[in-house]
Coordinates of C-alpha atoms and ligand atoms in Angstrom, one line a residue:
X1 CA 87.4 63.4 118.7
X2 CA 84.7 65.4 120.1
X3 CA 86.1 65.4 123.3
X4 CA 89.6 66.4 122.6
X5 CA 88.3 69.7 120.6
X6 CA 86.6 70.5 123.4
X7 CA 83.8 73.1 122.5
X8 CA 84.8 73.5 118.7
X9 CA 82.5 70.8 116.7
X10 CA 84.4 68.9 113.5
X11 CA 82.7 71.8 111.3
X12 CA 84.0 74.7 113.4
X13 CA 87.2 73.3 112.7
X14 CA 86.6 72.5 109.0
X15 CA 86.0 76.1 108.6
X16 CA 89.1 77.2 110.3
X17 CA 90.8 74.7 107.9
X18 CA 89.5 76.4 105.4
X19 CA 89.8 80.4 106.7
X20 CA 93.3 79.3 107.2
X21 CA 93.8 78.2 103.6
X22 CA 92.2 81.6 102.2
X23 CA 94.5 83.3 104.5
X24 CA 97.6 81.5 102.9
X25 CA 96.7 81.7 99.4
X26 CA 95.7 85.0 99.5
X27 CA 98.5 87.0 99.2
X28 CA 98.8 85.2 95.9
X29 CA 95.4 85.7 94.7
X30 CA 95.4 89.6 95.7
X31 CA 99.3 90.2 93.5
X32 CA 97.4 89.4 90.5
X33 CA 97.4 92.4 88.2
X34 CA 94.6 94.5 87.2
X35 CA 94.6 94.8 83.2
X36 CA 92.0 97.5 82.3
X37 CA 91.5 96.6 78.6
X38 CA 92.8 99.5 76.8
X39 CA 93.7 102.0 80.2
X40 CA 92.0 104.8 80.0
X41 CA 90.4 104.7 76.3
X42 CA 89.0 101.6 78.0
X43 CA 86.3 99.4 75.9
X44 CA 85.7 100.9 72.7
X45 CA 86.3 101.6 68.9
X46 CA 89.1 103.1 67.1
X47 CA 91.7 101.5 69.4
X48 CA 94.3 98.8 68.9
X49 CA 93.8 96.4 71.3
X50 CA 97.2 94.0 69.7
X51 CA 99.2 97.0 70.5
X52 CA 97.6 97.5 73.8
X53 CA 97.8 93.5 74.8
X54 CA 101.4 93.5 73.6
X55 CA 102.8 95.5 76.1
X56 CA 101.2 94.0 79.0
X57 CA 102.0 90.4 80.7
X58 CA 98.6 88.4 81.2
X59 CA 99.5 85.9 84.5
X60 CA 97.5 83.4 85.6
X61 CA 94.9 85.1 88.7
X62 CA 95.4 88.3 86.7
X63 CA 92.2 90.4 86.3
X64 CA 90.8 91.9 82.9
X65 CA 88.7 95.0 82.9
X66 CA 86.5 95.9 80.3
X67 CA 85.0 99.3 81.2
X68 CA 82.8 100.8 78.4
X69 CA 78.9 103.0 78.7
X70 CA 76.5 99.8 79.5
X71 CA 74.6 99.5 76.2
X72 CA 77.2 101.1 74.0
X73 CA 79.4 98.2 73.7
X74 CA 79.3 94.4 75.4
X75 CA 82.1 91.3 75.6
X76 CA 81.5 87.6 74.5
X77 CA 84.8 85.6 75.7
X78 CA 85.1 83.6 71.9
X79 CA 87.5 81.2 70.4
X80 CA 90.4 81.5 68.2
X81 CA 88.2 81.6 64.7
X82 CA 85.4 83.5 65.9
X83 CA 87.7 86.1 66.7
X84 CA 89.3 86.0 63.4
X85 CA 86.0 86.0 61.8
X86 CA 84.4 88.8 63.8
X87 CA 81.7 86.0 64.1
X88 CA 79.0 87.2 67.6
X89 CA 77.9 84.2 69.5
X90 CA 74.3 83.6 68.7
X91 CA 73.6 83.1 72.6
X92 CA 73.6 86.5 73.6
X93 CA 73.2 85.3 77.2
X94 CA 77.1 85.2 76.9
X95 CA 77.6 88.6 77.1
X96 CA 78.9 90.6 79.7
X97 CA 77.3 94.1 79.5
X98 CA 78.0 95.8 82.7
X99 CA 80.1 98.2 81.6
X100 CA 82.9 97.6 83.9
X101 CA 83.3 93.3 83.2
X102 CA 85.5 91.6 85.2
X103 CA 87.1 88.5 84.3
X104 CA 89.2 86.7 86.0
X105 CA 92.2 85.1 84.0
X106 CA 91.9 81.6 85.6
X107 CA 94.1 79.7 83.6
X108 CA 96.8 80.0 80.9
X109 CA 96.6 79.5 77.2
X110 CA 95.3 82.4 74.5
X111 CA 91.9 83.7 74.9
X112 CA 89.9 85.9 72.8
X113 CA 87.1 88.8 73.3
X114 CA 84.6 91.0 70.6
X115 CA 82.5 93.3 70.8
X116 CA 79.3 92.0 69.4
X117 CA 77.7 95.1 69.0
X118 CA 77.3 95.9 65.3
X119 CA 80.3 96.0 63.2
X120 CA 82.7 97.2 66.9
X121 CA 84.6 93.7 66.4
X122 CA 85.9 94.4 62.6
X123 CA 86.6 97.9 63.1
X124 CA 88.8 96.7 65.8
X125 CA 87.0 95.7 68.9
X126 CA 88.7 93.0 69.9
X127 CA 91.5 91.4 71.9
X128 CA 93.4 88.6 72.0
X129 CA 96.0 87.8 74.8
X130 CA 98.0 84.9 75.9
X131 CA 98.0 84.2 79.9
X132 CA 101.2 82.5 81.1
X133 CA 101.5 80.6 84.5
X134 CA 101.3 82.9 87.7
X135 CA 104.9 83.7 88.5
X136 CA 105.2 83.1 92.6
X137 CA 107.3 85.8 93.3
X138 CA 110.7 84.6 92.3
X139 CA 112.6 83.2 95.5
X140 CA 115.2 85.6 96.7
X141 CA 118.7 85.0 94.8
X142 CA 121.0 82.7 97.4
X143 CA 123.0 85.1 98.4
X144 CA 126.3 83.0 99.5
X145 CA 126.1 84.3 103.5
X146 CA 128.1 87.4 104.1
X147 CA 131.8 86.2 105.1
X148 CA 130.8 85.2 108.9
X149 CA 132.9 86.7 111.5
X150 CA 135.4 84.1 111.4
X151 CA 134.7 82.4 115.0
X152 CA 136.5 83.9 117.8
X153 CA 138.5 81.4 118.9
X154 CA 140.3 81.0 115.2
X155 CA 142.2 84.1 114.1
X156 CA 143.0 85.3 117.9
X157 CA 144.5 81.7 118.3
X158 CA 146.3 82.5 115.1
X159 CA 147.4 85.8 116.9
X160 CA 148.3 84.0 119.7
X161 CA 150.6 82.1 117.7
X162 CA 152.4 85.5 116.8
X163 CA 151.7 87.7 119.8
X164 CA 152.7 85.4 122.3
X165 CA 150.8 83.2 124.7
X166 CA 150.3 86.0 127.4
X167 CA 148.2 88.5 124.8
X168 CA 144.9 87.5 125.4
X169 CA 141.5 88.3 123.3
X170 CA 140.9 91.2 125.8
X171 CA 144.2 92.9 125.7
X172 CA 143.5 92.6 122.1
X173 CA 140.8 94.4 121.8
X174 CA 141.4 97.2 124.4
X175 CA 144.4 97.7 121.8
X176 CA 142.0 98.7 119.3
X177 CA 142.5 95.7 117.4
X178 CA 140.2 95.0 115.1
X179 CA 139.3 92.4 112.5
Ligands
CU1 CU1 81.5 97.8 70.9

């Protein structure tokens, strides 16, 4: 194996396996939307995120946003009945608290986020979407190929037939003849 490689050891090539596969997939990875969580009221109070999430489409390799003043709000990722409940994780290592929190949607399925700062969540800071599969950008339509040129040989043969033996595809089209 070694030999036939020549100077590129079995890990060079492992990593150009690999380079190769980034390369290939992505085009895919960089279509997925950015969803900044509320545009431009971004992460806050006073907003209605339902409204918001309803109008958007959540694909899978999508990106959610969360941009807020670091310290004034945070997001816990939660499940279906703490986000009905308003209820803060107790681990507050959970948080994300940069002020501009990235998540990537990595799979499909509903997923919920609060606020966990003070009452944010029941006055209305929170969201709840539903990711669907990531959509590879729909094959064109088969177009049924345009009507080819019928093949030369056919319809002048067919001429032929009418014009008379001596007519040949030349004088045809020095005629102007056209079809
Ligand atoms: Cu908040």
């Amino acid at each position: 194996m070694a030999m036939g490689l020549g100077r590129y050891s079995s890990s060079n090539v492992l990593v150009t396996i690999v380079v190769i596969g980034v390369i290939l997939f992505f085009p895919c990875i960089a279509l997925g939307t950015e969803h900044v969580v509320g545009d431009h009221h971004g992460w806050a109070t006073g907003f209605d995120y339902n409204i918001w999430a309803a109008q958007e489409v959540f694909e899978v390799g999508d990106t959610l946003v969360f941009r807020y003043e670091a310290g004034q709000h945070n997001v816990y990722k939660v499940n279906a009945s703490a986000y009905q409940n308003c209820t803060v994780p107790s681990n507050h290592s959970e948080a994300l608290k940069s002020g501009n929190d990235v998540i990537v949607l990595a799979s499909p399925g509903k997923k919920w986020y609060l606020c966990g700062v003070g009452h944010h969540c029941t006055t209305g800071q929170r969201l709840a979407i539903t990711v669907v599969p990531h959509t590879i950008s729909s094959p064109p339509i088969p177009v049924p190929d345009p009507p080819a040129p019928a093949p030369v040989s056919s319809p002048v043969e067919h001429m032929l037939h009418h014009f008379g033996r001596s007519v040949t595809t030349k004088k045809l089209f020095r005629r102007g003849f056209h079809y």
